[in-house]
Amino acid sequence: MERNASSSISAIKNVTVLGAGIMGSGIVQVAATAGYKVKVYDFHQKALENCKITIKGSLARFEKKGKVAREESEKILENIIYENDFEKAVAEADYVCEAIPEILELKKETFRKLDEICDPKTILATNTSQYSITSIASTTKNRERVIGTHYFNPVVIMKLAEIIKGLETSDETLEKTIKVNETFGKQVVICKKDTQGFITTRLTAIQRAEAYRILEEGIATAEDIDKAMRLAFNHPMGPFQLGDFAGLDTGVRALKSLEQTYGERFKPSQTVERMVDAGLLGRKVGKGFYDYGEQKCDK
Ligand SMILES: NC(=O)c1ccc[n+]([C@@H]2O[C@H](COP(=O)([O-])OP(=O)(O)OC[C@H]3O[C@@H](n4cnc5c(N)ncnc54)[C@H](O)[C@@H]3O)[C@@H](O)[C@H]2O)c1
């Protein structure tokens, strides 16, 4: 596995991840693998327990493939503390990465609290898929240290970190964040303008919205639309597989919000909205466009 000692960014030793869900678990694992001391916070004890299971399972698979030695896995696991007290989780952090649900008001409130508790030099990063970094930073006093770091699922596999500069993000914060992400084993692209959906969310969302329309118009099945995208364009997953993988609730929220900014073209289909109402959220619950039985979320 790609691994760099965190000593290369001597000021940053302690990383905190907020939210122990799909993305949080992956961010915790890459940070712990890079040698940082990582605290992960979630207010649901069950989410912390699942996060631990997910990371152990992922490392076991890496071991099996010969990508990581048993002793290394043990060290990585020792680098992680699971915490359900917000203040304890963030007080000592040099770098915080937020991965709580994609609800703007929730993120703004979380950054307000972070800004109060953390040292003014602590970098505050958000894994928002599309919201304005400037808006998330608006509840903080030290806005120059707030930045967007958008990862992709599964974080332990996907190479990209899309880094987004808010209107008031400093160049120093940008430089340090790039370096931290390089130690995470990521390659970076910079979104220079804080615009909704950045580069990647706009591109993937428009494709997903069109796929939902093709399904709703009865033109093809979800299976065939996915197959077409895999075989025609070499996409590893079709839009329905990807939607299930990321969580249909997250996907619908993203589309609705992009629709507000860019108009009709991002409107989610009624079918997918009803699926979210019914709790058919994709892999994380075992059923979405596809049925996963007991398989659920397996990174
Ligand atoms: N799922 C994806 O493929 C994907 C990809 C890129 C970015 N993102 C973004 O990452 C973020 C997290 O998404 P996810 O898919 O991991 O969600 P998720 O639902 O899997 O996990 C969110 C976790 O946050 C916890 N949580 C809720 N409110 C909290 C709070 N106030 N403080 C701390 N923890 C809280 C929940 O208990 C849950 O465990 C979102 O902003 C999403 O848009 C998701």
mmCIF file of C-alpha atoms in Angstrom, residues 123-295:
data_model
loop_
_atom_site.group_PDB
_atom_site.id
_atom_site.type_symbol
_atom_site.label_atom_id
_atom_site.label_comp_id
_atom_site.label_asym_id
_atom_site.label_seq_id
_atom_site.Cartn_x
_atom_site.Cartn_y
_atom_site.Cartn_z
ATOM 1 C CA ILE A 123 -7.364 23.038 9.229
ATOM 2 C CA LEU A 124 -11.088 22.386 8.912
ATOM 3 C CA ALA A 125 -11.931 20.368 5.795
ATOM 4 C CA THR A 126 -15.354 19.320 4.583
ATOM 5 C CA ASN A 127 -16.127 16.316 2.399
ATOM 6 C CA THR A 128 -19.249 17.973 1.042
ATOM 7 C CA SER A 129 -20.139 16.663 -2.408
ATOM 8 C CA GLN A 130 -21.387 20.004 -3.638
ATOM 9 C CA TYR A 131 -22.107 22.739 -1.103
ATOM 10 C CA SER A 132 -20.325 26.055 -1.093
ATOM 11 C CA ILE A 133 -17.221 26.003 1.093
ATOM 12 C CA THR A 134 -17.658 29.743 1.635
ATOM 13 C CA SER A 135 -21.171 29.152 2.948
ATOM 14 C CA ILE A 136 -20.027 26.342 5.286
ATOM 15 C CA ALA A 137 -17.221 28.649 6.513
ATOM 16 C CA SER A 138 -19.621 31.541 7.059
ATOM 17 C CA THR A 139 -20.392 30.420 10.630
ATOM 18 C CA THR A 140 -16.680 30.519 11.572
ATOM 19 C CA LYS A 141 -14.403 33.377 12.610
ATOM 20 C CA ASN A 142 -11.223 31.882 11.111
ATOM 21 C CA ARG A 143 -12.463 31.336 7.580
ATOM 22 C CA GLU A 144 -9.033 31.147 5.996
ATOM 23 C CA ARG A 145 -8.571 27.606 7.425
ATOM 24 C CA VAL A 146 -11.780 26.134 5.982
ATOM 25 C CA ILE A 147 -11.446 24.099 2.776
ATOM 26 C CA GLY A 148 -13.238 21.435 0.739
ATOM 27 C CA THR A 149 -11.737 17.963 0.286
ATOM 28 C CA HIS A 150 -14.055 15.817 -1.767
ATOM 29 C CA TYR A 151 -13.277 12.086 -1.742
ATOM 30 C CA PHE A 152 -14.778 9.230 -3.708
ATOM 31 C CA ASN A 153 -16.277 5.951 -2.643
ATOM 32 C CA PRO A 154 -14.574 3.674 -1.660
ATOM 33 C CA VAL A 155 -12.056 6.140 -0.257
ATOM 34 C CA VAL A 156 -9.437 3.437 0.359
ATOM 35 C CA ILE A 157 -9.395 2.582 -3.356
ATOM 36 C CA MET A 158 -10.230 5.774 -5.241
ATOM 37 C CA LYS A 159 -7.170 7.879 -5.991
ATOM 38 C CA LEU A 160 -8.658 11.354 -6.296
ATOM 39 C CA ALA A 161 -9.138 14.136 -3.778
ATOM 40 C CA GLU A 162 -10.931 17.114 -5.332
ATOM 41 C CA ILE A 163 -9.821 20.142 -3.358
ATOM 42 C CA ILE A 164 -12.033 23.213 -3.301
ATOM 43 C CA LYS A 165 -10.936 26.674 -2.290
ATOM 44 C CA GLY A 166 -13.545 28.813 -0.570
ATOM 45 C CA LEU A 167 -13.609 32.543 -1.219
ATOM 46 C CA GLU A 168 -11.593 33.193 1.961
ATOM 47 C CA THR A 169 -9.472 29.998 2.098
ATOM 48 C CA SER A 170 -5.784 30.961 2.428
ATOM 49 C CA ASP A 171 -3.051 29.714 0.097
ATOM 50 C CA GLU A 172 -1.325 28.263 3.168
ATOM 51 C CA THR A 173 -4.400 26.158 3.980
ATOM 52 C CA LEU A 174 -4.548 25.013 0.350
ATOM 53 C CA GLU A 175 -0.857 24.046 0.289
ATOM 54 C CA LYS A 176 -1.038 22.145 3.589
ATOM 55 C CA THR A 177 -4.221 20.366 2.534
ATOM 56 C CA ILE A 178 -2.643 19.258 -0.737
ATOM 57 C CA LYS A 179 0.318 17.848 1.216
ATOM 58 C CA VAL A 180 -1.869 16.051 3.753
ATOM 59 C CA ASN A 181 -3.851 14.480 0.940
ATOM 60 C CA GLU A 182 -0.698 13.377 -0.816
ATOM 61 C CA THR A 183 0.313 11.560 2.374
ATOM 62 C CA PHE A 184 -3.146 9.924 2.271
ATOM 63 C CA GLY A 185 -2.003 8.466 -1.077
ATOM 64 C CA LYS A 186 -4.282 10.757 -3.110
ATOM 65 C CA GLN A 187 -3.749 12.664 -6.306
ATOM 66 C CA VAL A 188 -5.390 16.063 -6.243
ATOM 67 C CA VAL A 189 -7.269 18.375 -8.569
ATOM 68 C CA ILE A 190 -8.096 21.916 -7.540
ATOM 69 C CA CYS A 191 -11.488 23.470 -8.059
ATOM 70 C CA LYS A 192 -10.459 27.115 -8.253
ATOM 71 C CA LYS A 193 -13.951 28.611 -7.996
ATOM 72 C CA ASP A 194 -16.257 27.747 -5.132
ATOM 73 C CA THR A 195 -19.168 26.760 -7.354
ATOM 74 C CA GLN A 196 -21.863 24.256 -6.487
ATOM 75 C CA GLY A 197 -21.069 20.652 -7.438
ATOM 76 C CA PHE A 198 -17.432 21.556 -8.193
ATOM 77 C CA ILE A 199 -16.072 19.502 -11.129
ATOM 78 C CA THR A 200 -16.990 15.906 -10.403
ATOM 79 C CA THR A 201 -20.435 16.133 -8.764
ATOM 80 C CA ARG A 202 -21.822 18.226 -11.626
ATOM 81 C CA LEU A 203 -20.534 15.761 -14.197
ATOM 82 C CA THR A 204 -21.706 12.584 -12.475
ATOM 83 C CA ALA A 205 -25.066 14.050 -11.351
ATOM 84 C CA ILE A 206 -26.132 15.131 -14.819
ATOM 85 C CA GLN A 207 -25.427 11.639 -16.124
ATOM 86 C CA ARG A 208 -27.374 10.023 -13.260
ATOM 87 C CA ALA A 209 -30.370 12.344 -13.748
ATOM 88 C CA GLU A 210 -30.506 11.412 -17.449
ATOM 89 C CA ALA A 211 -30.238 7.688 -16.606
ATOM 90 C CA TYR A 212 -33.208 8.035 -14.203
ATOM 91 C CA ARG A 213 -35.190 9.727 -16.997
ATOM 92 C CA ILE A 214 -34.366 6.920 -19.473
ATOM 93 C CA LEU A 215 -35.618 4.381 -16.911
ATOM 94 C CA GLU A 216 -38.752 6.377 -16.068
ATOM 95 C CA GLU A 217 -39.602 6.760 -19.777
ATOM 96 C CA GLY A 218 -39.533 2.939 -20.037
ATOM 97 C CA ILE A 219 -36.759 3.004 -22.640
ATOM 98 C CA ALA A 220 -34.524 0.429 -20.927
ATOM 99 C CA THR A 221 -34.076 -1.443 -17.652
ATOM 100 C CA ALA A 222 -31.660 -0.245 -14.959
ATOM 101 C CA GLU A 223 -29.582 -3.374 -15.641
ATOM 102 C CA ASP A 224 -29.269 -2.550 -19.353
ATOM 103 C CA ILE A 225 -28.529 1.135 -18.791
ATOM 104 C CA ASP A 226 -25.748 0.106 -16.374
ATOM 105 C CA LYS A 227 -24.468 -2.515 -18.824
ATOM 106 C CA ALA A 228 -24.444 0.056 -21.621
ATOM 107 C CA MET A 229 -22.347 2.493 -19.585
ATOM 108 C CA ARG A 230 -19.924 -0.250 -18.527
ATOM 109 C CA LEU A 231 -19.404 -1.756 -21.947
ATOM 110 C CA ALA A 232 -19.701 1.339 -24.138
ATOM 111 C CA PHE A 233 -17.623 3.726 -22.023
ATOM 112 C CA ASN A 234 -15.598 1.431 -19.784
ATOM 113 C CA HIS A 235 -17.189 2.851 -16.634
ATOM 114 C CA PRO A 236 -16.522 0.349 -13.823
ATOM 115 C CA MET A 237 -20.124 0.799 -12.624
ATOM 116 C CA GLY A 238 -23.287 2.037 -14.293
ATOM 117 C CA PRO A 239 -25.254 4.982 -12.831
ATOM 118 C CA PHE A 240 -27.735 2.775 -10.918
ATOM 119 C CA GLN A 241 -24.988 0.636 -9.407
ATOM 120 C CA LEU A 242 -23.094 3.787 -8.472
ATOM 121 C CA GLY A 243 -26.241 5.401 -7.038
ATOM 122 C CA ASP A 244 -26.878 2.332 -4.861
ATOM 123 C CA PHE A 245 -23.255 2.288 -3.798
ATOM 124 C CA ALA A 246 -23.182 5.955 -2.771
ATOM 125 C CA GLY A 247 -26.654 5.908 -1.146
ATOM 126 C CA LEU A 248 -29.792 7.032 -2.987
ATOM 127 C CA ASP A 249 -30.663 9.529 -0.222
ATOM 128 C CA THR A 250 -27.308 11.264 -0.681
ATOM 129 C CA GLY A 251 -27.796 11.193 -4.466
ATOM 130 C CA VAL A 252 -31.316 12.656 -4.412
ATOM 131 C CA ARG A 253 -30.298 15.397 -1.989
ATOM 132 C CA ALA A 254 -27.422 16.275 -4.319
ATOM 133 C CA LEU A 255 -29.668 16.434 -7.399
ATOM 134 C CA LYS A 256 -32.317 18.568 -5.675
ATOM 135 C CA SER A 257 -29.763 21.012 -4.508
ATOM 136 C CA LEU A 258 -28.055 21.232 -7.928
ATOM 137 C CA GLU A 259 -31.516 21.725 -9.463
ATOM 138 C CA GLN A 260 -31.980 24.829 -7.317
ATOM 139 C CA THR A 261 -28.799 26.355 -8.709
ATOM 140 C CA TYR A 262 -28.661 25.077 -12.292
ATOM 141 C CA GLY A 263 -32.334 24.299 -13.047
ATOM 142 C CA GLU A 264 -34.517 21.449 -14.387
ATOM 143 C CA ARG A 265 -31.663 19.492 -15.932
ATOM 144 C CA PHE A 266 -30.685 18.140 -12.494
ATOM 145 C CA LYS A 267 -34.244 17.229 -11.370
ATOM 146 C CA PRO A 268 -34.369 13.697 -9.830
ATOM 147 C CA SER A 269 -37.019 11.312 -11.151
ATOM 148 C CA GLN A 270 -40.159 10.652 -9.099
ATOM 149 C CA THR A 271 -39.234 6.948 -8.940
ATOM 150 C CA VAL A 272 -35.962 7.554 -7.144
ATOM 151 C CA GLU A 273 -37.603 10.043 -4.786
ATOM 152 C CA ARG A 274 -40.247 7.435 -3.838
ATOM 153 C CA MET A 275 -37.492 4.853 -3.291
ATOM 154 C CA VAL A 276 -35.822 7.190 -0.803
ATOM 155 C CA ASP A 277 -39.206 7.777 0.921
ATOM 156 C CA ALA A 278 -39.521 3.987 1.239
ATOM 157 C CA GLY A 279 -36.035 3.677 2.757
ATOM 158 C CA LEU A 280 -34.631 1.819 -0.272
ATOM 159 C CA LEU A 281 -31.340 3.665 -0.034
ATOM 160 C CA GLY A 282 -29.018 1.226 -1.817
ATOM 161 C CA ARG A 283 -26.256 -0.998 -0.551
ATOM 162 C CA LYS A 284 -26.076 0.457 2.935
ATOM 163 C CA VAL A 285 -29.564 -0.928 3.702
ATOM 164 C CA GLY A 286 -29.324 -3.979 1.426
ATOM 165 C CA LYS A 287 -31.737 -2.739 -1.263
ATOM 166 C CA GLY A 288 -31.963 0.062 -3.808
ATOM 167 C CA PHE A 289 -32.198 -0.391 -7.563
ATOM 168 C CA TYR A 290 -30.622 -3.790 -6.876
ATOM 169 C CA ASP A 291 -31.165 -6.293 -4.058
ATOM 170 C CA TYR A 292 -28.017 -7.052 -2.041
ATOM 171 C CA GLY A 293 -29.520 -9.474 0.474
ATOM 172 C CA GLU A 294 -27.166 -9.649 3.440
ATOM 173 C CA GLN A 295 -24.211 -8.256 1.490
#
